[in-house]
PDB file of C-alpha atoms and ligand atoms in Angstrom:
ATOM      1  CA  LYS A   3     -27.065  13.327  13.738  1.00 88.00           C
ATOM      2  CA  LEU A   4     -25.594  14.861  10.579  1.00 91.00           C
ATOM      3  CA  ASN A   5     -26.298  13.557   7.082  1.00 95.00           C
ATOM      4  CA  PHE A   6     -23.403  12.964   4.661  1.00 95.00           C
ATOM      5  CA  ASP A   7     -23.509  16.442   3.075  1.00 96.00           C
ATOM      6  CA  GLU A   8     -23.520  18.068   6.502  1.00 96.00           C
ATOM      7  CA  LYS A   9     -20.542  15.937   7.537  1.00 97.00           C
ATOM      8  CA  VAL A  10     -18.674  17.037   4.406  1.00 97.00           C
ATOM      9  CA  GLU A  11     -19.438  20.670   5.269  1.00 96.00           C
ATOM     10  CA  SER A  12     -18.256  20.321   8.853  1.00 95.00           C
ATOM     11  CA  LEU A  13     -15.112  18.533   7.678  1.00 97.00           C
ATOM     12  CA  LYS A  14     -14.330  21.365   5.267  1.00 97.00           C
ATOM     13  CA  LYS A  15     -14.446  23.900   8.096  1.00 97.00           C
ATOM     14  CA  LEU A  16     -12.457  21.680  10.445  1.00 98.00           C
ATOM     15  CA  LYS A  17      -9.723  21.148   7.880  1.00 98.00           C
ATOM     16  CA  GLU A  18      -9.310  24.887   7.454  1.00 98.00           C
ATOM     17  CA  GLU A  19      -9.456  25.612  11.140  1.00 98.00           C
ATOM     18  CA  LYS A  20      -6.872  22.931  11.989  1.00 98.00           C
ATOM     19  CA  ASP A  21      -4.778  23.285   8.823  1.00 98.00           C
ATOM     20  CA  ALA A  22      -5.298  19.618   7.938  1.00 98.00           C
ATOM     21  CA  VAL A  23      -5.173  17.601   4.713  1.00 98.00           C
ATOM     22  CA  ILE A  24      -6.506  14.090   4.083  1.00 98.00           C
ATOM     23  CA  LEU A  25      -4.637  11.334   2.217  1.00 98.00           C
ATOM     24  CA  ALA A  26      -6.446   8.077   1.476  1.00 98.00           C
ATOM     25  CA  HIS A  27      -5.595   4.694  -0.017  1.00 98.00           C
ATOM     26  CA  TYR A  28      -7.820   3.193  -2.754  1.00 98.00           C
ATOM     27  CA  TYR A  29      -8.908   0.392  -0.405  1.00 98.00           C
ATOM     28  CA  VAL A  30     -10.699   2.587   2.192  1.00 98.00           C
ATOM     29  CA  ASN A  31     -14.478   3.008   2.282  1.00 98.00           C
ATOM     30  CA  GLU A  32     -16.226   5.134  -0.325  1.00 97.00           C
ATOM     31  CA  ASP A  33     -17.207   7.868   2.176  1.00 96.00           C
ATOM     32  CA  ILE A  34     -13.517   8.597   2.831  1.00 98.00           C
ATOM     33  CA  GLN A  35     -12.528   8.442  -0.827  1.00 98.00           C
ATOM     34  CA  ALA A  36     -15.264  11.038  -1.440  1.00 97.00           C
ATOM     35  CA  ILE A  37     -13.770  13.525   1.020  1.00 97.00           C
ATOM     36  CA  ALA A  38     -10.029  12.837   0.607  1.00 98.00           C
ATOM     37  CA  ASP A  39      -7.779  15.556  -0.799  1.00 98.00           C
ATOM     38  CA  TYR A  40      -5.536  12.931  -2.411  1.00 98.00           C
ATOM     39  CA  ILE A  41      -6.180   9.243  -3.140  1.00 98.00           C
ATOM     40  CA  GLY A  42      -3.484   6.927  -4.373  1.00 98.00           C
ATOM     41  CA  ASP A  43      -1.346   3.828  -4.173  1.00 97.00           C
ATOM     42  CA  SER A  44       1.292   3.417  -1.456  1.00 97.00           C
ATOM     43  CA  PHE A  45       4.047   5.109  -3.458  1.00 97.00           C
ATOM     44  CA  PHE A  46       1.946   8.098  -4.450  1.00 97.00           C
ATOM     45  CA  LEU A  47       0.834   8.612  -0.846  1.00 98.00           C
ATOM     46  CA  ALA A  48       4.381   8.461   0.561  1.00 98.00           C
ATOM     47  CA  GLN A  49       5.620  10.884  -2.074  1.00 97.00           C
ATOM     48  CA  LYS A  50       2.673  13.263  -1.832  1.00 98.00           C
ATOM     49  CA  ALA A  51       3.068  13.469   1.948  1.00 98.00           C
ATOM     50  CA  THR A  52       6.478  15.115   1.460  1.00 98.00           C
ATOM     51  CA  GLU A  53       4.996  17.876  -0.698  1.00 98.00           C
ATOM     52  CA  LEU A  54       2.189  19.111   1.557  1.00 98.00           C
ATOM     53  CA  LYS A  55       2.149  22.508   3.233  1.00 98.00           C
ATOM     54  CA  GLU A  56      -0.519  21.732   5.876  1.00 98.00           C
ATOM     55  CA  LYS A  57       0.564  21.192   9.462  1.00 98.00           C
ATOM     56  CA  THR A  58      -1.622  18.136  10.045  1.00 98.00           C
ATOM     57  CA  ILE A  59      -1.751  15.141   7.702  1.00 98.00           C
ATOM     58  CA  VAL A  60      -4.548  12.627   8.187  1.00 98.00           C
ATOM     59  CA  MET A  61      -3.475   9.290   6.703  1.00 98.00           C
ATOM     60  CA  ALA A  62      -6.593   7.267   5.939  1.00 98.00           C
ATOM     61  CA  GLY A  63      -5.106   3.821   5.535  1.00 98.00           C
ATOM     62  CA  VAL A  64      -3.364   1.191   7.648  1.00 98.00           C
ATOM     63  CA  TYR A  65      -0.727   1.840  10.300  1.00 98.00           C
ATOM     64  CA  PHE A  66       2.438   1.427   8.216  1.00 98.00           C
ATOM     65  CA  MET A  67       1.176   4.203   5.931  1.00 98.00           C
ATOM     66  CA  GLY A  68       0.810   6.668   8.818  1.00 98.00           C
ATOM     67  CA  GLU A  69       4.162   5.573  10.180  1.00 98.00           C
ATOM     68  CA  SER A  70       5.858   6.141   6.806  1.00 98.00           C
ATOM     69  CA  VAL A  71       4.308   9.621   6.541  1.00 98.00           C
ATOM     70  CA  LYS A  72       5.621  10.457  10.028  1.00 98.00           C
ATOM     71  CA  ILE A  73       9.111   9.090   9.312  1.00 98.00           C
ATOM     72  CA  LEU A  74       9.333  11.150   6.119  1.00 98.00           C
ATOM     73  CA  ASN A  75       7.860  14.277   7.785  1.00 98.00           C
ATOM     74  CA  PRO A  76       8.797  14.209  11.471  1.00 98.00           C
ATOM     75  CA  SER A  77       7.817  17.826  12.099  1.00 98.00           C
ATOM     76  CA  LYS A  78       4.243  17.240  10.901  1.00 98.00           C
ATOM     77  CA  ASN A  79       1.306  16.203  13.019  1.00 98.00           C
ATOM     78  CA  VAL A  80       0.239  12.852  11.543  1.00 98.00           C
ATOM     79  CA  LEU A  81      -3.174  11.482  12.556  1.00 98.00           C
ATOM     80  CA  MET A  82      -4.850   8.178  11.762  1.00 98.00           C
ATOM     81  CA  PRO A  83      -8.633   7.712  11.760  1.00 98.00           C
ATOM     82  CA  ASP A  84      -8.182   4.336  13.510  1.00 98.00           C
ATOM     83  CA  LEU A  85      -4.859   3.340  15.083  1.00 98.00           C
ATOM     84  CA  GLY A  86      -6.082  -0.256  15.212  1.00 98.00           C
ATOM     85  CA  ALA A  87      -6.181  -0.514  11.402  1.00 98.00           C
ATOM     86  CA  ASP A  88      -3.000  -2.470  10.833  1.00 98.00           C
ATOM     87  CA  CYS A  89      -1.627  -4.571   7.983  1.00 98.00           C
ATOM     88  CA  PRO A  90      -0.956  -8.120   9.230  1.00 98.00           C
ATOM     89  CA  MET A  91       1.745  -8.629   6.616  1.00 98.00           C
ATOM     90  CA  ALA A  92       3.749  -5.713   8.069  1.00 98.00           C
ATOM     91  CA  HIS A  93       4.637  -7.999  11.000  1.00 98.00           C
ATOM     92  CA  MET A  94       5.567 -11.111   9.028  1.00 98.00           C
ATOM     93  CA  VAL A  95       9.342 -10.799   9.251  1.00 98.00           C
ATOM     94  CA  SER A  96      11.677 -10.374  12.212  1.00 98.00           C
ATOM     95  CA  VAL A  97      14.837  -8.346  12.779  1.00 98.00           C
ATOM     96  CA  GLU A  98      16.594 -11.639  13.708  1.00 98.00           C
ATOM     97  CA  LYS A  99      15.832 -13.077  10.283  1.00 98.00           C
ATOM     98  CA  ILE A 100      17.353 -10.013   8.599  1.00 98.00           C
ATOM     99  CA  LYS A 101      20.462 -10.233  10.796  1.00 98.00           C
ATOM    100  CA  GLU A 102      20.793 -13.920   9.955  1.00 98.00           C
ATOM    101  CA  MET A 103      20.748 -13.166   6.213  1.00 98.00           C
ATOM    102  CA  ARG A 104      23.268 -10.371   6.586  1.00 98.00           C
ATOM    103  CA  GLU A 105      25.656 -12.841   8.266  1.00 98.00           C
ATOM    104  CA  LYS A 106      25.135 -15.363   5.509  1.00 97.00           C
ATOM    105  CA  TYR A 107      25.793 -13.106   2.497  1.00 97.00           C
ATOM    106  CA  ASP A 108      28.414 -10.388   2.024  1.00 94.00           C
ATOM    107  CA  ASP A 109      26.862  -8.989  -1.076  1.00 97.00           C
ATOM    108  CA  LEU A 110      23.294  -8.525   0.170  1.00 98.00           C
ATOM    109  CA  ALA A 111      20.646  -5.817  -0.051  1.00 98.00           C
ATOM    110  CA  VAL A 112      17.673  -6.045   2.293  1.00 98.00           C
ATOM    111  CA  VAL A 113      14.759  -4.766   0.236  1.00 98.00           C
ATOM    112  CA  THR A 114      11.670  -4.031   2.275  1.00 98.00           C
ATOM    113  CA  TYR A 115       8.159  -3.650   0.967  1.00 98.00           C
ATOM    114  CA  ILE A 116       6.594  -0.508   2.429  1.00 98.00           C
ATOM    115  CA  ASN A 117       3.997  -2.820   4.043  1.00 98.00           C
ATOM    116  CA  SER A 118       6.289  -3.357   7.042  1.00 98.00           C
ATOM    117  CA  THR A 119       6.901  -1.951  10.525  1.00 98.00           C
ATOM    118  CA  ALA A 120       9.173   1.055  11.134  1.00 98.00           C
ATOM    119  CA  GLU A 121      11.541  -1.249  13.024  1.00 98.00           C
ATOM    120  CA  ILE A 122      11.985  -3.524  10.001  1.00 98.00           C
ATOM    121  CA  LYS A 123      12.519  -0.510   7.751  1.00 98.00           C
ATOM    122  CA  ALA A 124      15.232   0.660  10.148  1.00 98.00           C
ATOM    123  CA  TYR A 125      17.185  -2.547   9.426  1.00 98.00           C
ATOM    124  CA  SER A 126      16.715  -2.315   5.657  1.00 98.00           C
ATOM    125  CA  ASP A 127      18.773  -0.952   2.797  1.00 98.00           C
ATOM    126  CA  ILE A 128      15.882   0.292   0.721  1.00 98.00           C
ATOM    127  CA  CYS A 129      12.088   0.293   0.678  1.00 98.00           C
ATOM    128  CA  VAL A 130       9.901  -0.386  -2.343  1.00 98.00           C
ATOM    129  CA  THR A 131       6.207  -0.434  -3.183  1.00 98.00           C
ATOM    130  CA  SER A 132       4.400  -2.620  -5.680  1.00 97.00           C
ATOM    131  CA  SER A 133       4.621   0.174  -8.255  1.00 97.00           C
ATOM    132  CA  ASN A 134       8.424   0.310  -8.319  1.00 97.00           C
ATOM    133  CA  ALA A 135       9.827  -2.889  -6.761  1.00 98.00           C
ATOM    134  CA  ALA A 136      11.327  -4.438  -9.905  1.00 97.00           C
ATOM    135  CA  LYS A 137      12.624  -1.106 -11.173  1.00 97.00           C
ATOM    136  CA  ILE A 138      14.390  -0.365  -7.880  1.00 98.00           C
ATOM    137  CA  VAL A 139      15.818  -3.855  -7.345  1.00 98.00           C
ATOM    138  CA  ASN A 140      17.193  -3.782 -10.872  1.00 97.00           C
ATOM    139  CA  LYS A 141      19.125  -0.595 -10.047  1.00 97.00           C
ATOM    140  CA  LEU A 142      20.833  -2.064  -6.954  1.00 98.00           C
ATOM    141  CA  LYS A 143      24.465  -3.087  -7.234  1.00 97.00           C
ATOM    142  CA  GLU A 144      24.055  -6.136  -4.934  1.00 98.00           C
ATOM    143  CA  LYS A 145      23.329  -9.490  -6.541  1.00 97.00           C
ATOM    144  CA  ASN A 146      21.707 -11.074  -3.490  1.00 98.00           C
ATOM    145  CA  ILE A 147      18.400  -9.536  -2.512  1.00 98.00           C
ATOM    146  CA  PHE A 148      16.560 -10.471   0.679  1.00 98.00           C
ATOM    147  CA  PHE A 149      13.017  -9.377  -0.092  1.00 98.00           C
ATOM    148  CA  VAL A 150      10.713  -8.903   2.919  1.00 98.00           C
ATOM    149  CA  PRO A 151       8.009  -9.411   4.061  1.00 98.00           C
ATOM    150  CA  ASP A 152       5.910 -10.414   0.995  1.00 98.00           C
ATOM    151  CA  LYS A 153       6.794 -13.750  -0.643  1.00 98.00           C
ATOM    152  CA  ASN A 154       4.317 -13.160  -3.482  1.00 98.00           C
ATOM    153  CA  LEU A 155       5.645  -9.766  -4.552  1.00 98.00           C
ATOM    154  CA  GLY A 156       9.136 -11.172  -3.918  1.00 98.00           C
ATOM    155  CA  ASP A 157       8.499 -14.086  -6.243  1.00 98.00           C
ATOM    156  CA  TYR A 158       7.142 -11.774  -8.911  1.00 98.00           C
ATOM    157  CA  ILE A 159      10.366  -9.732  -8.749  1.00 98.00           C
ATOM    158  CA  LYS A 160      12.469 -12.889  -8.791  1.00 98.00           C
ATOM    159  CA  LYS A 161      10.822 -13.911 -12.070  1.00 97.00           C
ATOM    160  CA  SER A 162      11.126 -10.422 -13.554  1.00 97.00           C
ATOM    161  CA  LEU A 163      14.850 -10.147 -12.680  1.00 98.00           C
ATOM    162  CA  PRO A 164      16.609 -13.453 -13.393  1.00 97.00           C
ATOM    163  CA  ASN A 165      20.000 -11.699 -13.058  1.00 97.00           C
ATOM    164  CA  LYS A 166      19.389 -11.264  -9.308  1.00 98.00           C
ATOM    165  CA  ASN A 167      19.394 -13.880  -6.561  1.00 98.00           C
ATOM    166  CA  VAL A 168      16.126 -12.950  -4.833  1.00 98.00           C
ATOM    167  CA  ILE A 169      15.778 -14.690  -1.469  1.00 98.00           C
ATOM    168  CA  LEU A 170      12.189 -14.978  -0.330  1.00 98.00           C
ATOM    169  CA  ASN A 171      10.682 -14.565   3.121  1.00 98.00           C
ATOM    170  CA  ASP A 172       7.457 -16.310   4.111  1.00 97.00           C
ATOM    171  CA  GLY A 173       5.150 -13.307   4.719  1.00 98.00           C
ATOM    172  CA  TYR A 174       2.030 -12.629   2.662  1.00 98.00           C
ATOM    173  CA  CYS A 175      -1.127 -10.532   2.516  1.00 98.00           C
ATOM    174  CA  PRO A 176      -3.889 -12.767   3.887  1.00 98.00           C
ATOM    175  CA  ILE A 177      -6.461 -11.072   1.677  1.00 98.00           C
ATOM    176  CA  HIS A 178      -4.644 -11.439  -1.649  1.00 98.00           C
ATOM    177  CA  ASP A 179      -3.096 -14.797  -0.782  1.00 97.00           C
ATOM    178  CA  GLU A 180      -6.434 -16.496  -0.296  1.00 97.00           C
ATOM    179  CA  ILE A 181      -7.946 -15.476  -3.629  1.00 98.00           C
ATOM    180  CA  ASP A 182      -9.362 -18.608  -5.192  1.00 97.00           C
ATOM    181  CA  LEU A 183      -7.485 -19.810  -8.266  1.00 98.00           C
ATOM    182  CA  ASP A 184     -10.537 -21.457  -9.902  1.00 98.00           C
ATOM    183  CA  ASP A 185     -12.532 -18.286  -9.373  1.00 98.00           C
ATOM    184  CA  VAL A 186      -9.922 -16.332 -11.390  1.00 98.00           C
ATOM    185  CA  ARG A 187      -9.468 -19.151 -13.930  1.00 98.00           C
ATOM    186  CA  SER A 188     -13.152 -19.084 -14.815  1.00 98.00           C
ATOM    187  CA  PHE A 189     -12.576 -15.642 -16.415  1.00 98.00           C
ATOM    188  CA  LYS A 190      -9.415 -16.574 -18.359  1.00 98.00           C
ATOM    189  CA  GLY A 191      -9.619 -15.705 -22.050  1.00 96.00           C
ATOM    190  CA  LYS A 192     -13.042 -14.105 -21.639  1.00 97.00           C
ATOM    191  CA  VAL A 193     -12.092 -10.734 -20.150  1.00 98.00           C
ATOM    192  CA  LYS A 194      -8.834  -8.900 -19.387  1.00 98.00           C
ATOM    193  CA  ILE A 195      -7.448  -9.968 -16.000  1.00 98.00           C
ATOM    194  CA  LEU A 196      -5.585  -7.274 -14.026  1.00 98.00           C
ATOM    195  CA  ALA A 197      -4.011  -8.455 -10.768  1.00 98.00           C
ATOM    196  CA  HIS A 198      -2.077  -7.070  -7.836  1.00 98.00           C
ATOM    197  CA  PRO A 199       1.386  -8.647  -7.254  1.00 98.00           C
ATOM    198  CA  GLU A 200       0.418  -9.594  -3.682  1.00 98.00           C
ATOM    199  CA  CYS A 201      -1.623 -12.428  -5.250  1.00 98.00           C
ATOM    200  CA  ARG A 202      -0.176 -15.984  -5.305  1.00 98.00           C
ATOM    201  CA  LYS A 203       1.966 -16.875  -8.316  1.00 97.00           C
ATOM    202  CA  GLU A 204      -0.685 -19.280  -9.690  1.00 98.00           C
ATOM    203  CA  VAL A 205      -3.107 -16.345  -9.836  1.00 98.00           C
ATOM    204  CA  LEU A 206      -0.486 -14.025 -11.344  1.00 98.00           C
ATOM    205  CA  ASP A 207       0.202 -16.638 -14.046  1.00 98.00           C
ATOM    206  CA  LEU A 208      -3.378 -16.100 -15.228  1.00 98.00           C
ATOM    207  CA  ALA A 209      -3.123 -12.300 -15.281  1.00 98.00           C
ATOM    208  CA  ASP A 210      -2.859 -10.192 -18.443  1.00 98.00           C
ATOM    209  CA  PHE A 211      -1.427  -7.317 -16.400  1.00 98.00           C
ATOM    210  CA  ILE A 212       0.226  -7.111 -12.973  1.00 98.00           C
ATOM    211  CA  GLY A 213       0.611  -3.843 -11.084  1.00 98.00           C
ATOM    212  CA  SER A 214      -0.073  -1.640  -8.083  1.00 97.00           C
ATOM    213  CA  THR A 215      -3.575  -0.314  -7.435  1.00 98.00           C
ATOM    214  CA  LYS A 216      -2.767   2.872  -9.343  1.00 97.00           C
ATOM    215  CA  ALA A 217      -1.212   0.960 -12.250  1.00 98.00           C
ATOM    216  CA  ILE A 218      -4.290  -1.301 -12.415  1.00 98.00           C
ATOM    217  CA  ILE A 219      -6.547   1.777 -12.527  1.00 98.00           C
ATOM    218  CA  ASN A 220      -4.537   3.257 -15.400  1.00 98.00           C
ATOM    219  CA  GLU A 221      -4.404  -0.029 -17.331  1.00 98.00           C
ATOM    220  CA  ALA A 222      -8.135  -0.733 -16.963  1.00 98.00           C
ATOM    221  CA  GLY A 223      -8.939   2.278 -19.184  1.00 98.00           C
ATOM    222  CA  LYS A 224      -7.646   0.388 -22.232  1.00 98.00           C
ATOM    223  CA  TYR A 225     -10.363  -2.298 -22.163  1.00 98.00           C
ATOM    224  CA  ASP A 226     -14.112  -2.596 -21.962  1.00 97.00           C
ATOM    225  CA  ASP A 227     -14.522  -5.850 -20.042  1.00 98.00           C
ATOM    226  CA  VAL A 228     -12.241  -6.374 -17.068  1.00 98.00           C
ATOM    227  CA  LEU A 229     -11.657  -8.584 -14.033  1.00 98.00           C
ATOM    228  CA  VAL A 230      -9.721  -6.727 -11.341  1.00 98.00           C
ATOM    229  CA  VAL A 231      -8.041  -9.044  -8.845  1.00 98.00           C
ATOM    230  CA  THR A 232      -7.380  -7.015  -5.724  1.00 98.00           C
ATOM    231  CA  GLU A 233      -9.145  -5.563  -2.678  1.00 98.00           C
ATOM    232  CA  GLU A 234     -12.624  -4.357  -3.621  1.00 97.00           C
ATOM    233  CA  GLY A 235     -12.193  -0.765  -2.399  1.00 98.00           C
ATOM    234  CA  ILE A 236     -10.487  -0.132  -5.753  1.00 98.00           C
ATOM    235  CA  PHE A 237     -13.899  -0.275  -7.490  1.00 98.00           C
ATOM    236  CA  THR A 238     -14.833   3.123  -6.028  1.00 98.00           C
ATOM    237  CA  GLU A 239     -12.225   4.832  -8.205  1.00 98.00           C
ATOM    238  CA  LEU A 240     -12.607   2.432 -11.148  1.00 98.00           C
ATOM    239  CA  LYS A 241     -16.354   2.982 -11.446  1.00 98.00           C
ATOM    240  CA  LYS A 242     -16.015   6.734 -11.018  1.00 98.00           C
ATOM    241  CA  LYS A 243     -13.294   6.966 -13.642  1.00 98.00           C
ATOM    242  CA  TYR A 244     -14.721   4.498 -16.152  1.00 98.00           C
ATOM    243  CA  PRO A 245     -18.527   4.426 -15.928  1.00 98.00           C
ATOM    244  CA  ASN A 246     -18.741   2.511 -19.224  1.00 97.00           C
ATOM    245  CA  ILE A 247     -16.359  -0.360 -18.503  1.00 98.00           C
ATOM    246  CA  ASN A 248     -17.889  -3.682 -17.510  1.00 98.00           C
ATOM    247  CA  PHE A 249     -16.108  -4.644 -14.293  1.00 98.00           C
ATOM    248  CA  ARG A 250     -16.395  -8.314 -13.308  1.00 97.00           C
ATOM    249  CA  LYS A 251     -16.200  -9.422  -9.718  1.00 94.00           C
ATOM    250  CA  LEU A 252     -14.823 -12.590  -8.196  1.00 97.00           C
ATOM    251  CA  ARG A 253     -17.363 -14.857  -6.510  1.00 96.00           C
ATOM    252  CA  LYS A 254     -15.622 -14.078  -3.240  1.00 95.00           C
ATOM    253  CA  SER A 255     -14.582 -10.454  -3.438  1.00 96.00           C
ATOM    254  CA  PRO A 256     -11.380  -9.733  -1.432  1.00 98.00           C
ATOM    255  CA  ILE A 257     -11.965  -7.390   1.520  1.00 98.00           C
ATOM    256  CA  CYS A 258      -9.297  -6.012   3.870  1.00 98.00           C
ATOM    257  CA  ASN A 259     -11.054  -5.681   7.210  1.00 98.00           C
ATOM    258  CA  ASP A 260      -8.375  -3.343   8.519  1.00 98.00           C
ATOM    259  CA  MET A 261      -8.890  -0.813   5.737  1.00 98.00           C
ATOM    260  CA  LYS A 262     -12.637  -1.107   6.305  1.00 98.00           C
ATOM    261  CA  LYS A 263     -12.337  -0.004   9.959  1.00 98.00           C
ATOM    262  CA  LEU A 264     -12.136   3.603   8.775  1.00 98.00           C
ATOM    263  CA  ASN A 265     -15.092   5.895   8.124  1.00 97.00           C
ATOM    264  CA  ILE A 266     -15.848   9.600   7.754  1.00 97.00           C
ATOM    265  CA  ASP A 267     -16.983   9.923  11.397  1.00 97.00           C
ATOM    266  CA  LYS A 268     -13.569   8.748  12.603  1.00 98.00           C
ATOM    267  CA  VAL A 269     -11.852  11.194  10.241  1.00 98.00           C
ATOM    268  CA  ILE A 270     -13.912  14.090  11.646  1.00 98.00           C
ATOM    269  CA  LYS A 271     -13.308  12.999  15.232  1.00 98.00           C
ATOM    270  CA  VAL A 272      -9.512  12.749  14.992  1.00 98.00           C
ATOM    271  CA  ILE A 273      -9.195  16.149  13.320  1.00 98.00           C
ATOM    272  CA  ALA A 274     -11.570  17.816  15.793  1.00 98.00           C
ATOM    273  CA  ASN A 275      -9.784  16.412  18.856  1.00 98.00           C
ATOM    274  CA  ASN A 276      -6.273  16.058  17.400  1.00 98.00           C
ATOM    275  CA  GLU A 277      -6.406  12.384  18.374  1.00 98.00           C
ATOM    276  CA  ASN A 278      -4.530   9.279  17.230  1.00 98.00           C
ATOM    277  CA  GLN A 279      -1.203  10.949  16.594  1.00 98.00           C
ATOM    278  CA  VAL A 280       1.422   8.700  15.058  1.00 98.00           C
ATOM    279  CA  GLU A 281       4.629   8.618  17.088  1.00 98.00           C
ATOM    280  CA  VAL A 282       7.770   6.745  16.060  1.00 98.00           C
ATOM    281  CA  ASP A 283      10.757   6.251  18.356  1.00 98.00           C
ATOM    282  CA  LYS A 284      13.453   8.763  17.352  1.00 98.00           C
ATOM    283  CA  GLU A 285      16.249   6.270  16.758  1.00 98.00           C
ATOM    284  CA  ILE A 286      14.054   3.996  14.649  1.00 98.00           C
ATOM    285  CA  ARG A 287      12.603   6.988  12.811  1.00 98.00           C
ATOM    286  CA  GLU A 288      16.025   8.294  11.825  1.00 98.00           C
ATOM    287  CA  LYS A 289      17.236   4.887  10.643  1.00 98.00           C
ATOM    288  CA  ALA A 290      14.014   4.113   8.756  1.00 98.00           C
ATOM    289  CA  LEU A 291      14.163   7.454   6.953  1.00 98.00           C
ATOM    290  CA  ILE A 292      17.210   6.353   4.957  1.00 98.00           C
ATOM    291  CA  PRO A 293      15.597   3.418   3.057  1.00 98.00           C
ATOM    292  CA  LEU A 294      12.370   5.403   2.563  1.00 98.00           C
ATOM    293  CA  LYS A 295      14.253   8.355   1.090  1.00 98.00           C
ATOM    294  CA  ARG A 296      16.237   6.040  -1.171  1.00 98.00           C
ATOM    295  CA  MET A 297      12.916   4.639  -2.396  1.00 98.00           C
ATOM    296  CA  LEU A 298      11.653   8.116  -3.281  1.00 98.00           C
ATOM    297  CA  GLU A 299      14.884   8.816  -5.170  1.00 97.00           C
ATOM    298  CA  LEU A 300      15.160   5.543  -7.083  1.00 97.00           C
ATOM    299  CA  GLY A 301      11.459   4.776  -7.467  1.00 93.00           C
ATOM    300  CA  ALA A 302      10.139   7.964  -9.009  1.00 82.00           C
TER     301      ALA A 302
HETATM  302  P1  13P B 410      -0.561  -0.415  -3.574  1.00 71.93           P
HETATM  303  O1  13P B 410      -1.672   0.596  -3.484  1.00 71.93           O
HETATM  304  O2  13P B 410       0.758   0.280  -3.459  1.00 71.93           O
HETATM  305  O3  13P B 410      -0.684  -1.237  -4.789  1.00 71.93           O
HETATM  306  O4  13P B 410      -0.638  -1.347  -2.285  1.00 71.93           O
HETATM  307  C1  13P B 410      -1.616  -2.274  -2.053  1.00 71.93           C
HETATM  308  C2  13P B 410      -1.777  -2.636  -0.635  1.00 71.93           C
HETATM  309  O5  13P B 410      -2.007  -3.749  -0.279  1.00 71.93           O
HETATM  310  C3  13P B 410      -1.691  -1.593   0.359  1.00 71.93           C
HETATM  311  O6  13P B 410      -1.807  -2.171   1.574  1.00 71.93           O
HETATM  312 FE1  SF4 B 411      -2.160  -5.415   4.302  1.00 71.93          FE
HETATM  313 FE2  SF4 B 411      -3.328  -6.929   2.503  1.00 71.93          FE
HETATM  314 FE3  SF4 B 411      -4.796  -5.184   3.859  1.00 71.93          FE
HETATM  315 FE4  SF4 B 411      -3.015  -4.318   2.011  1.00 71.93          FE
HETATM  316  S1  SF4 B 411      -4.849  -5.560   1.652  1.00 71.93           S
HETATM  317  S2  SF4 B 411      -3.327  -3.530   4.061  1.00 71.93           S
HETATM  318  S3  SF4 B 411      -1.403  -5.860   2.246  1.00 71.93           S
HETATM  319  S4  SF4 B 411      -3.702  -6.963   4.701  1.00 71.93           S
END
């Protein structure tokens, strides 16, 4: 059995041998963040994936992230450390619902959070992430916006853009949605509260700053006593970047069990055996590429 340093060594050789690069989201376990070539929020990861020269991209995150990398880079070999790591919210809207809305409104844009399946993206006009949702929606010519699947991010955009008619869907992130309001309230006025827009609106009302994981990490540097309201994997980067900031934790710290399915052993195994390749049906892939590309153009 190898110790951590030996695993890092063997991974280094494997990556060279197989021409592989590792992307990781801030929510994955510390061992992966330590060995990743790039760590970021959903937008950064999607964008970075289009700039890589390596033949194999390992996407250490949940399934929609690997799928998006494959859609944007169909000629690349995209591997996932655990194909079972999925985002439940990605499935919380149906194609039928989108079709229904399209029938109802002439002047409608279907705006899809990147946390969604490839099939849903294929029926969308544009994708967004939490780092650029309001900015992108504001640039669209359509007045009516069907925002899927996240009702919480959707509601946040609705409030930020009163000139638009944002129609909400009933999907949500189970991890952010269940964050306890009183838990957050107990910190109000005492420390700076930085929250992810997947939180419920009552929680967001208490926040001093709302943004993506990356935006939260950047903002945190301005203060010395902070409550971060999002999945706890973010503390790996926060503590590394700001050893002197006092980071508070909620009584019940939010944990995404899907992100936590990944570890360094799985990363080594998939690269060594070229396992867990992401495949997306050609027709869906080609349709889903359009809204993802539009996101990269309008969201940067
Ligand atoms: P961001 O990193 O884009 O803020 O996304 C958070 C998230 O829930 C990813 O699943
Ligand atoms: Fe999905 Fe929520 Fe996990 Fe992000 S934290 S992957 S939105 S379930």
